[in-house]
mmCIF file with all atom_site columns, C-alpha atoms in Angstrom:
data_model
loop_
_atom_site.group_PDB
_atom_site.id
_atom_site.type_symbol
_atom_site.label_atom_id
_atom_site.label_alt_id
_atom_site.label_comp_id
_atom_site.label_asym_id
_atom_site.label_entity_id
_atom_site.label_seq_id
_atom_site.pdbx_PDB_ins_code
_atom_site.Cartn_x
_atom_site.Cartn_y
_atom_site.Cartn_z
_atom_site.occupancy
_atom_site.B_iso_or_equiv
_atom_site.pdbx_formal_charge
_atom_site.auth_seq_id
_atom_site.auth_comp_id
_atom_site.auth_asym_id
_atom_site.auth_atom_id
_atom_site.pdbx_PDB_model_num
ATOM 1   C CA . UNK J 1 1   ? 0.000  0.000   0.000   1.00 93.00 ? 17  UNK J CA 1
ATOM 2   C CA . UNK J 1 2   ? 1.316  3.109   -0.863  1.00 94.00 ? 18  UNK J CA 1
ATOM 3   C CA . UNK J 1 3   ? 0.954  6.064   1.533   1.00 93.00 ? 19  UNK J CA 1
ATOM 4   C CA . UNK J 1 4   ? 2.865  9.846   0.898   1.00 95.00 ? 20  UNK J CA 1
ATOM 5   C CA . UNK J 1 5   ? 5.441  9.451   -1.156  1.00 96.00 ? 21  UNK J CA 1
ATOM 6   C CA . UNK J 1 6   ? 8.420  12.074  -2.377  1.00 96.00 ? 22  UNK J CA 1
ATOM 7   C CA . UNK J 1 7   ? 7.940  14.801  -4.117  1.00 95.00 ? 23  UNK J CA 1
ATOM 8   C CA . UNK J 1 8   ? 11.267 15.068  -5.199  1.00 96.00 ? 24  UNK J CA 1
ATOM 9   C CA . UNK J 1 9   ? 10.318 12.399  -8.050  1.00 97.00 ? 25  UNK J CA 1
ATOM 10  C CA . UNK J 1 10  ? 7.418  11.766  -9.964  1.00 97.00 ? 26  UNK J CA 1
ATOM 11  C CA . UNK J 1 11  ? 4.754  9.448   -7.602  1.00 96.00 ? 27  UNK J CA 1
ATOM 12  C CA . UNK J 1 12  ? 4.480  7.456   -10.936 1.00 96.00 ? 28  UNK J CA 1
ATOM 13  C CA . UNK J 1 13  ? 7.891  6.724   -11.119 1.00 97.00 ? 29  UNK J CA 1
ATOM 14  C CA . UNK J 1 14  ? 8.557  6.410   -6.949  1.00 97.00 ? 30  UNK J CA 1
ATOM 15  C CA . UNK J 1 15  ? 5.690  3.749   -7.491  1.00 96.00 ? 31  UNK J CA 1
ATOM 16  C CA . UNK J 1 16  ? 7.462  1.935   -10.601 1.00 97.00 ? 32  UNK J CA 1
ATOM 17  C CA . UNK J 1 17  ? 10.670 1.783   -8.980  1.00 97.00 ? 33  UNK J CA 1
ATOM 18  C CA . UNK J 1 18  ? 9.541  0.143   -5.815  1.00 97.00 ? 34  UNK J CA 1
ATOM 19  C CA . UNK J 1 19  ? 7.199  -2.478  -7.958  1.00 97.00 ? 35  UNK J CA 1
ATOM 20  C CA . UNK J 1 20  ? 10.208 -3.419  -10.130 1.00 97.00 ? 36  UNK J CA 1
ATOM 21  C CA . UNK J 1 21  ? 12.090 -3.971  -6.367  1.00 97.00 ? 37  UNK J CA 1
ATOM 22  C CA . UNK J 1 22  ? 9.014  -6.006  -5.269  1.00 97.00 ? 38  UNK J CA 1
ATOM 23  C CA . UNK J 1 23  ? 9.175  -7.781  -8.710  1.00 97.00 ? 39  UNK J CA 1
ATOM 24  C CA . UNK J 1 24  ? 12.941 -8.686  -8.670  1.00 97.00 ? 40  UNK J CA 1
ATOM 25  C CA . UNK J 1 25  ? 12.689 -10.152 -5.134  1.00 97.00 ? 41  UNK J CA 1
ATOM 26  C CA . UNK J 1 26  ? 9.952  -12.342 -6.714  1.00 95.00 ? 42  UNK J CA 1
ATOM 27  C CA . UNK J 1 27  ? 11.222 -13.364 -9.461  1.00 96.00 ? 43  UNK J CA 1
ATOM 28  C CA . UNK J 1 28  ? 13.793 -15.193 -7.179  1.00 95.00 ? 44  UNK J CA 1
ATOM 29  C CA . UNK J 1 29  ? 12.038 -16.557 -4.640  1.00 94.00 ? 45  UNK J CA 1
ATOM 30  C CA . UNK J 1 30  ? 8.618  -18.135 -3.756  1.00 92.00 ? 46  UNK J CA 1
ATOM 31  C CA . UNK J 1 31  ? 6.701  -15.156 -2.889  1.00 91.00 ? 47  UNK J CA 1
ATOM 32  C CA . UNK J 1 32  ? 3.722  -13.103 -4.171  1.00 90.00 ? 48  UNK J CA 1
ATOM 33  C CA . UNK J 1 33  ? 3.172  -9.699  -4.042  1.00 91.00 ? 49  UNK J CA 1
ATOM 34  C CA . UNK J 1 34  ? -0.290 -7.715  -4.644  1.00 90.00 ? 50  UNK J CA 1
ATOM 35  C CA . UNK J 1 35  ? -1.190 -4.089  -4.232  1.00 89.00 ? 51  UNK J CA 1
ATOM 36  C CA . UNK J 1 36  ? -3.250 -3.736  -1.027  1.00 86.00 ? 52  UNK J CA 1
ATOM 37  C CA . UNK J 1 37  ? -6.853 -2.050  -0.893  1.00 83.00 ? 53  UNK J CA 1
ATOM 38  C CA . UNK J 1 38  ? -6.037 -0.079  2.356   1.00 82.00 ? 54  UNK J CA 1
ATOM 39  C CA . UNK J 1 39  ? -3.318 0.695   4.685   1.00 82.00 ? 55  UNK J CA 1
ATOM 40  C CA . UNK J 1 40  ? -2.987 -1.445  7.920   1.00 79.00 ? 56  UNK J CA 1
ATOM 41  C CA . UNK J 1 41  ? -4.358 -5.185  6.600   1.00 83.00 ? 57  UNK J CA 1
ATOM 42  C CA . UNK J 1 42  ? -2.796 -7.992  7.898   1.00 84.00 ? 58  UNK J CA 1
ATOM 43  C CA . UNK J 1 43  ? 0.350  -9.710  6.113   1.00 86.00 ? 59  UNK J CA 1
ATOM 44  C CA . UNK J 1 44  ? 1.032  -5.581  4.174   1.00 88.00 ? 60  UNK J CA 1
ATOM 45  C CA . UNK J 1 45  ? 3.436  -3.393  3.508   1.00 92.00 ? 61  UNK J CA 1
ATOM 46  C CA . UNK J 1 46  ? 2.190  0.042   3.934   1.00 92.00 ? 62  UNK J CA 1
ATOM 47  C CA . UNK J 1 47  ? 5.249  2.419   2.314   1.00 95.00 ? 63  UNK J CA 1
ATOM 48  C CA . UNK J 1 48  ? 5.639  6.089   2.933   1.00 96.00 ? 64  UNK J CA 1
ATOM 49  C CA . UNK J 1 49  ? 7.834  8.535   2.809   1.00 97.00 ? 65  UNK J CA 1
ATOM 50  C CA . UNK J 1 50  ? 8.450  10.637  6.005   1.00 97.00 ? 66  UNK J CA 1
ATOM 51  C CA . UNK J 1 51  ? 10.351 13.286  8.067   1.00 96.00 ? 67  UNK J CA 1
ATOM 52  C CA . UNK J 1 52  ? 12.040 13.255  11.350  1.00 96.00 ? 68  UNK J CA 1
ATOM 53  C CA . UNK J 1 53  ? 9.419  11.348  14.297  1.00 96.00 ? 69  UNK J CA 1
ATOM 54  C CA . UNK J 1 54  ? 7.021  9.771   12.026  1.00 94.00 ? 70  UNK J CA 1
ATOM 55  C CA . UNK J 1 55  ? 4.753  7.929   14.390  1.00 90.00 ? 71  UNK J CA 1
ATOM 56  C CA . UNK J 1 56  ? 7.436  4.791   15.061  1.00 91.00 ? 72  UNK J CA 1
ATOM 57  C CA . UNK J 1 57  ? 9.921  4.341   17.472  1.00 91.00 ? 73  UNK J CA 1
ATOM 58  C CA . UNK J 1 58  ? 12.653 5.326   14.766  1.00 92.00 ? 74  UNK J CA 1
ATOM 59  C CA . UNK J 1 59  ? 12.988 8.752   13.895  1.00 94.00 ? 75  UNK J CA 1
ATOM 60  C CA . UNK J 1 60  ? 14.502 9.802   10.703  1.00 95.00 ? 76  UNK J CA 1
ATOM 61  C CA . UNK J 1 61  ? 17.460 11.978  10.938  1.00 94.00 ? 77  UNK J CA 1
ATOM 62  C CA . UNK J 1 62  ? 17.619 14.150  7.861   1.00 93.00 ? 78  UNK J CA 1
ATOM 63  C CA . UNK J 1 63  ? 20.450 14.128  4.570   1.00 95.00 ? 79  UNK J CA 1
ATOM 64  C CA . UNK J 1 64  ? 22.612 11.560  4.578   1.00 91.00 ? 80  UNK J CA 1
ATOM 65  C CA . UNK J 1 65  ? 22.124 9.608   7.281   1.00 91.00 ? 81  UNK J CA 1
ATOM 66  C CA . UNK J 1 66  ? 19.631 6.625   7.672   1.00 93.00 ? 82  UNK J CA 1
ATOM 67  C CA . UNK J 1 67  ? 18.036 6.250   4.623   1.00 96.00 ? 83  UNK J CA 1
ATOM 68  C CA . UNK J 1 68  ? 14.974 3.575   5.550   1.00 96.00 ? 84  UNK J CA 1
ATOM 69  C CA . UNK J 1 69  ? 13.416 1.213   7.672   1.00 95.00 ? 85  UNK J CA 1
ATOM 70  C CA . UNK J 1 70  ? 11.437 -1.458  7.803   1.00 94.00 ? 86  UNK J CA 1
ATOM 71  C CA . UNK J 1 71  ? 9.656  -3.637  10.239  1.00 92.00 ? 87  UNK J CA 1
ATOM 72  C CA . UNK J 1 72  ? 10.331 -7.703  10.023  1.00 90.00 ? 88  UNK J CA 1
ATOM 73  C CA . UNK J 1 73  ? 7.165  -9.493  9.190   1.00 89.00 ? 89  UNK J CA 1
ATOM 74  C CA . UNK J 1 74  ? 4.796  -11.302 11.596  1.00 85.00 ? 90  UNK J CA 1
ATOM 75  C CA . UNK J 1 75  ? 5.483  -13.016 14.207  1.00 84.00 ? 91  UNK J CA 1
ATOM 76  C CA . UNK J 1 76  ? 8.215  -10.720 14.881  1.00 85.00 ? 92  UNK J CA 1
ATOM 77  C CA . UNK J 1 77  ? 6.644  -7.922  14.917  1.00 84.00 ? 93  UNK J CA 1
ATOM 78  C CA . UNK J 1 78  ? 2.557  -7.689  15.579  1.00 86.00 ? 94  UNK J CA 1
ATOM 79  C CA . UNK J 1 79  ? 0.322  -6.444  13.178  1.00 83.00 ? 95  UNK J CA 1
ATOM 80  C CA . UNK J 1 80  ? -0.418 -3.398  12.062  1.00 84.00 ? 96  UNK J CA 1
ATOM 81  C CA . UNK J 1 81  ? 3.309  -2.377  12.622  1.00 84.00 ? 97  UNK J CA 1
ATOM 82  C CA . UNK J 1 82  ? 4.534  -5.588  10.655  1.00 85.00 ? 98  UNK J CA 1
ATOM 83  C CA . UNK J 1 83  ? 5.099  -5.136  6.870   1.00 76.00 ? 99  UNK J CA 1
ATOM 84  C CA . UNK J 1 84  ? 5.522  -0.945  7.556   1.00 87.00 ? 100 UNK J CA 1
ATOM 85  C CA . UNK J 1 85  ? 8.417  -0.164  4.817   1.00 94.00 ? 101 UNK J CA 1
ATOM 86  C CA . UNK J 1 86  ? 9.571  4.042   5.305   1.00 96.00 ? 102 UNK J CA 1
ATOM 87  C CA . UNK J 1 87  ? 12.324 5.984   3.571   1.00 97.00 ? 103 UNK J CA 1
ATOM 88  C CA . UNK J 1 88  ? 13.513 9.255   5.193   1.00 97.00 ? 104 UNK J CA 1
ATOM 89  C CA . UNK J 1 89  ? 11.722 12.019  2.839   1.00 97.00 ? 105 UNK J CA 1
ATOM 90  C CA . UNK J 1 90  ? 14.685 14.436  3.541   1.00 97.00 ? 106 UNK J CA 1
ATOM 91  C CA . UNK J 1 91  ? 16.903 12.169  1.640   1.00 97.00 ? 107 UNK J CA 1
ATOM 92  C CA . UNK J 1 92  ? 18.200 13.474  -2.506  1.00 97.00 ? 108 UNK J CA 1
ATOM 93  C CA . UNK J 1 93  ? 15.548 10.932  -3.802  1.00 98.00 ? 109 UNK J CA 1
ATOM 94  C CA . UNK J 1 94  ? 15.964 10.006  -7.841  1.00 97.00 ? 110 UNK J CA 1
ATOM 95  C CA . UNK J 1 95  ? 16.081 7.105   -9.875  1.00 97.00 ? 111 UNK J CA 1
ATOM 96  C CA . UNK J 1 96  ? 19.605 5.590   -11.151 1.00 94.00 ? 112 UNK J CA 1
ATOM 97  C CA . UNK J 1 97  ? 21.125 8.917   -9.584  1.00 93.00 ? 113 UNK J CA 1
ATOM 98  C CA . UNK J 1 98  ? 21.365 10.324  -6.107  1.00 94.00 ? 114 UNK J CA 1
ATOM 99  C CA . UNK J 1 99  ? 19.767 8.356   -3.228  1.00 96.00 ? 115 UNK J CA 1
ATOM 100 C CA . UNK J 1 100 ? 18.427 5.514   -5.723  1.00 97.00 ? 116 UNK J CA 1
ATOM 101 C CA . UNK J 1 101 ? 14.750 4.627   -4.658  1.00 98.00 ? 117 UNK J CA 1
ATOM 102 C CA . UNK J 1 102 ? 14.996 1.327   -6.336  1.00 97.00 ? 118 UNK J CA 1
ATOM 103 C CA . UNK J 1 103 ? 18.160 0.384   -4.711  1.00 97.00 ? 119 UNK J CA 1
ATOM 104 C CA . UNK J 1 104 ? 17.217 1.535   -1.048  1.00 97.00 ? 120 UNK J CA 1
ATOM 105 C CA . UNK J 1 105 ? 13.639 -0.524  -1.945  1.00 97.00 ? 121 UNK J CA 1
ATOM 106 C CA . UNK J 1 106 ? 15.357 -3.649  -2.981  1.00 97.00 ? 122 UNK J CA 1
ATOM 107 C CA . UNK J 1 107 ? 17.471 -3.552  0.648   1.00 97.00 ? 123 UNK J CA 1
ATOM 108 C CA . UNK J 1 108 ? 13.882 -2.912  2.344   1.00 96.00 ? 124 UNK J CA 1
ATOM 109 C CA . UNK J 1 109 ? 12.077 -5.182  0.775   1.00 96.00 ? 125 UNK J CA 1
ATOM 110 C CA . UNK J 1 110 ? 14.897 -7.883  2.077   1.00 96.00 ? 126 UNK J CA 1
ATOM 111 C CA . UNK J 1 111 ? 13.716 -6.724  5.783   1.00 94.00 ? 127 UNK J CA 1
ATOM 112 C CA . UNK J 1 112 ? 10.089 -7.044  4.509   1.00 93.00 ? 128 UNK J CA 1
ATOM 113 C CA . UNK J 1 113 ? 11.008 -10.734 4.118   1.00 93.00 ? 129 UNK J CA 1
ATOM 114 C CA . UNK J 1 114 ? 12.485 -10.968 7.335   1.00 93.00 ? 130 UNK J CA 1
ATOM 115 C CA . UNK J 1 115 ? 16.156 -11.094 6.720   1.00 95.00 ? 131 UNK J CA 1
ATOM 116 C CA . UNK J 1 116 ? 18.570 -9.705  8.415   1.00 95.00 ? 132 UNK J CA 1
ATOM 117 C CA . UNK J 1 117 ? 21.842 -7.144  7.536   1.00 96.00 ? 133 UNK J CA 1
ATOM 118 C CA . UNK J 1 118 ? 24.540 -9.491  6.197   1.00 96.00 ? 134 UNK J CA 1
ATOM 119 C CA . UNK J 1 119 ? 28.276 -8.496  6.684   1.00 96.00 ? 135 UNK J CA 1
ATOM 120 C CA . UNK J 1 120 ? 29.672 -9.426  3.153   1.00 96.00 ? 136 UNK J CA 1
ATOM 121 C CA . UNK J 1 121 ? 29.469 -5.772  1.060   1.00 95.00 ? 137 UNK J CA 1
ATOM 122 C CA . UNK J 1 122 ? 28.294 -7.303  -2.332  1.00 95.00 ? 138 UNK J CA 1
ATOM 123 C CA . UNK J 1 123 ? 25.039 -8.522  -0.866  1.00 97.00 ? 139 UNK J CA 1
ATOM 124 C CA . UNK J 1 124 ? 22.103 -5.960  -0.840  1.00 97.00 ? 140 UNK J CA 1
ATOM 125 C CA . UNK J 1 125 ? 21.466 -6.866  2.755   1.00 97.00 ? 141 UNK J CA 1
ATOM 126 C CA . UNK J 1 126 ? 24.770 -4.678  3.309   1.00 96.00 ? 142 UNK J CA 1
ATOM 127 C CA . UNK J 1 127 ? 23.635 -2.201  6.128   1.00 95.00 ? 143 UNK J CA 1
ATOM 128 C CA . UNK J 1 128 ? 25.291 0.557   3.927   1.00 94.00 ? 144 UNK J CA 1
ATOM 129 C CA . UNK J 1 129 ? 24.011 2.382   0.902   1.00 94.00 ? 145 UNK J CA 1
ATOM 130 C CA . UNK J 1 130 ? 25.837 0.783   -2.829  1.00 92.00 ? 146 UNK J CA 1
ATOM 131 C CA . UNK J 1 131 ? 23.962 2.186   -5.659  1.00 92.00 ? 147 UNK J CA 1
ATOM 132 C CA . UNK J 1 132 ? 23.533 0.131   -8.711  1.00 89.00 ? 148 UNK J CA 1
ATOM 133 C CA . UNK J 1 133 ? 23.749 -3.475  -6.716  1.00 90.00 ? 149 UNK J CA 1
ATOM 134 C CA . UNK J 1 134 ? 21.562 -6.634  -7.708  1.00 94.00 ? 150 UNK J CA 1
ATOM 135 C CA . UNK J 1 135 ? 20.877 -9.423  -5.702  1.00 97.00 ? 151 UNK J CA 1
ATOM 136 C CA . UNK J 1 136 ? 23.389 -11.844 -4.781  1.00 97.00 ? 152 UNK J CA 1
ATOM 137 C CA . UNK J 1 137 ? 23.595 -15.561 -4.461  1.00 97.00 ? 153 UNK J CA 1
ATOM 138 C CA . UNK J 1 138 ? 23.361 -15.072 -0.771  1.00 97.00 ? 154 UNK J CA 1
ATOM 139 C CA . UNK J 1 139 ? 20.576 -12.890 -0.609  1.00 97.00 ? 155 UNK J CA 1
ATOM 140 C CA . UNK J 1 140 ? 18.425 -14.992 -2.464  1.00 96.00 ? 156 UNK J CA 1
ATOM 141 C CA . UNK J 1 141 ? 19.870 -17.932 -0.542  1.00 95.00 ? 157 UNK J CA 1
ATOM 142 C CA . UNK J 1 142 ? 18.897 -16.522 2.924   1.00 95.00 ? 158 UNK J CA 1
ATOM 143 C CA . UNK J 1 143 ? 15.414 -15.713 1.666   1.00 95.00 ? 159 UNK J CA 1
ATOM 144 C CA . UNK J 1 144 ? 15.007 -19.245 0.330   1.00 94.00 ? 160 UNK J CA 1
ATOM 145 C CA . UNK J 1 145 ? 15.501 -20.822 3.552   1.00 92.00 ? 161 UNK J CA 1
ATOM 146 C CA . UNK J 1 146 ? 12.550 -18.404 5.256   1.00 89.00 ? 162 UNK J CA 1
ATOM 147 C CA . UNK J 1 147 ? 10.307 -19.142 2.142   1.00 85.00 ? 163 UNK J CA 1
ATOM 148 C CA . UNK J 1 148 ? 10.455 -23.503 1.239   1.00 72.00 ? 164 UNK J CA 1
ATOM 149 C CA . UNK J 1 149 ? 14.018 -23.569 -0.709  1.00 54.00 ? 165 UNK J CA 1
ATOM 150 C CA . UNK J 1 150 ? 11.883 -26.428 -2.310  1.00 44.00 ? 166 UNK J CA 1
ATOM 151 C CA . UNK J 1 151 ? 9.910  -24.171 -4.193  1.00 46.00 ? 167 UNK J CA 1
ATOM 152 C CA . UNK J 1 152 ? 13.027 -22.430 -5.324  1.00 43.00 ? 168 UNK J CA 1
ATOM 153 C CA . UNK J 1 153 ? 13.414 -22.256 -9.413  1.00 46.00 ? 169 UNK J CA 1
ATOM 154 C CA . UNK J 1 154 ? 15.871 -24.993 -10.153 1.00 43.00 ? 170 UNK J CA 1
ATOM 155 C CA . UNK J 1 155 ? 18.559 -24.215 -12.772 1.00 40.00 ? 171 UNK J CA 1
ATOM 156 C CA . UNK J 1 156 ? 18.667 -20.457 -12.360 1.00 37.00 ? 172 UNK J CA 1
ATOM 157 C CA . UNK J 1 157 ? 21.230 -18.647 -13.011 1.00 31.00 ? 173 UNK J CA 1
ATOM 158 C CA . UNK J 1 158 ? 23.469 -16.680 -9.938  1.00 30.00 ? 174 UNK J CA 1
ATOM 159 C CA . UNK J 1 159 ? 22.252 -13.177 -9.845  1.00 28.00 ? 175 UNK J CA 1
ATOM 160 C CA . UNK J 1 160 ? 24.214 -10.502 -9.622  1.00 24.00 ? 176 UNK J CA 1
ATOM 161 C CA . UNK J 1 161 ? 25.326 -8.229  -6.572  1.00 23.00 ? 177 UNK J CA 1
ATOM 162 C CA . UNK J 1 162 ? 23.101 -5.364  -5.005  1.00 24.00 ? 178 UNK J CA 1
ATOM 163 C CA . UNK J 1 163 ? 23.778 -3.393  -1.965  1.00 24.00 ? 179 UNK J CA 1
ATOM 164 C CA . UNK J 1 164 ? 21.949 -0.744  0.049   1.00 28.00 ? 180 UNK J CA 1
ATOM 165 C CA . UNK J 1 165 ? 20.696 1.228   2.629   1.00 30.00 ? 181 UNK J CA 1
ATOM 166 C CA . UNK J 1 166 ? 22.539 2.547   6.069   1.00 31.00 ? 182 UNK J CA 1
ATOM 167 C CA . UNK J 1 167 ? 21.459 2.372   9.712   1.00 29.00 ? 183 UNK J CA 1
ATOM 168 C CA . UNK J 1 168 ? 19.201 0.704   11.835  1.00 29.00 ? 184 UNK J CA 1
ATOM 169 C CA . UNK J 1 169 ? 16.892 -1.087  9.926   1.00 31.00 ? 185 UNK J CA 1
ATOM 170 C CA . UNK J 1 170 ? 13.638 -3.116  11.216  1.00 32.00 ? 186 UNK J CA 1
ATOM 171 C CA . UNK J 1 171 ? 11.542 -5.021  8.332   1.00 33.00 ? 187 UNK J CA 1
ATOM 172 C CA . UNK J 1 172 ? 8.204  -6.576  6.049   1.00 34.00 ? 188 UNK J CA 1
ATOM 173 C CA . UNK J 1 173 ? 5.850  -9.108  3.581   1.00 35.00 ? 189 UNK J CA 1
ATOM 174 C CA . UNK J 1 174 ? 3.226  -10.891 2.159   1.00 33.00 ? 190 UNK J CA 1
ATOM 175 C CA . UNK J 1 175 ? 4.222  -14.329 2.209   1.00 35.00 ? 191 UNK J CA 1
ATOM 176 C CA . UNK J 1 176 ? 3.683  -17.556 -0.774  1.00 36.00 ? 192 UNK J CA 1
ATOM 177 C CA . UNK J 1 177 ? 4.306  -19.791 2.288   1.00 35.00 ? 193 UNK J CA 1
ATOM 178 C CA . UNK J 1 178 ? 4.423  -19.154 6.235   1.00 35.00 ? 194 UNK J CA 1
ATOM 179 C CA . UNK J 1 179 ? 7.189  -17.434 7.466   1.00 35.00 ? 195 UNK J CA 1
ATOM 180 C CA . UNK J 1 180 ? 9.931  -19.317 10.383  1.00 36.00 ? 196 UNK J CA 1
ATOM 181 C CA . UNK J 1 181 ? 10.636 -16.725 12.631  1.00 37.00 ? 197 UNK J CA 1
ATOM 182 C CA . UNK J 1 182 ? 14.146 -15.342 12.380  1.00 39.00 ? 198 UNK J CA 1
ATOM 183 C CA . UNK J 1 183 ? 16.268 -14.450 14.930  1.00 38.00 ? 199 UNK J CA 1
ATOM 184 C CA . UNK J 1 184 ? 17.853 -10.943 13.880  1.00 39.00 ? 200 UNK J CA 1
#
């Protein structure tokens, strides 16, 4: 569900490059995502773009600085908090230039699956921001093992790197299959 987004680029665009984020994650793992009818529905992502305290526990902090959040899925985190994705509005939002929306989505939506930050700087769970990174081998490996590795697609081909995002992050999803709780 998409709340306010940035006016710094076109809402059509903000929307297209956060669908093709949501679309790359499933094309690599079991999972299904459709747009949601309202904000707040069980097993969502509601995604908005916001300022400073924004009604969570994580205030944004401006320029440069922590880029997004999102919260882990459910049981981790109770409903309707679960699935909430949110980028920091005051960041230089664009697409394929300054802070890349698609990039910064593609880390989020990782969180939105429930994984965690990984240490290795060529996966896009990297907790820092890497424009222009696709997912790895690893990424897509960690999110197979949360979402039946049996229904993985056999025979296909090792992505590419991605990394993204900065700070504290908390994450989101609506899942093919259920969820095993992670332990961040």
């Amino acid at each position: 569900y998409f709340g306010t987004l940035t006016a710094k680029v076109p809402a059509a665009m903000v929307q297209s490059e956060i669908l093709r984020a949501f679309a790359t994650w499933a094309s690599r793992i079991p999972v299904t995502f459709q747009p949601a009818t309202s904000v707040n529905l069980p097993r969502s992502i509601a995604i908005a773009f916001a300022s400073g305290a924004h009604g969570d526990a994580y205030a944004f902090d401006g320029p440069g600085g922590m880029l997004g959040h999102t919260f882990y899925p459910a049981p981790i985190n109770s409903e309707p908090i679960a699935g909430n994705m949110h980028f920091d509005a005051d960041e230089a939002w664009g697409v394929g230039s300054g802070v890349d929306i698609y990039t910064v989505a593609l880390h989020e939506i990782g969180h939105a699956l429930g994984l965690s930050h990984s240490d290795d700087p060529n996966d896009v769970m990297y907790p820092y921001y890497q424009p222009g990174r696709a997912l790895s081998a690893k990424d897509i490996g960690a999110a197979l093992e949360l979402y039946n590795a049996a229904g993985s697609k056999p025979g296909a081909p090792a992505p590419t790197m991605i990394t993204t995002t900065a700070a504290p992050i908390i994450p989101v999803v609506t899942p093919a299959a259920p969820v095993a709780p992670v332990t961040p």
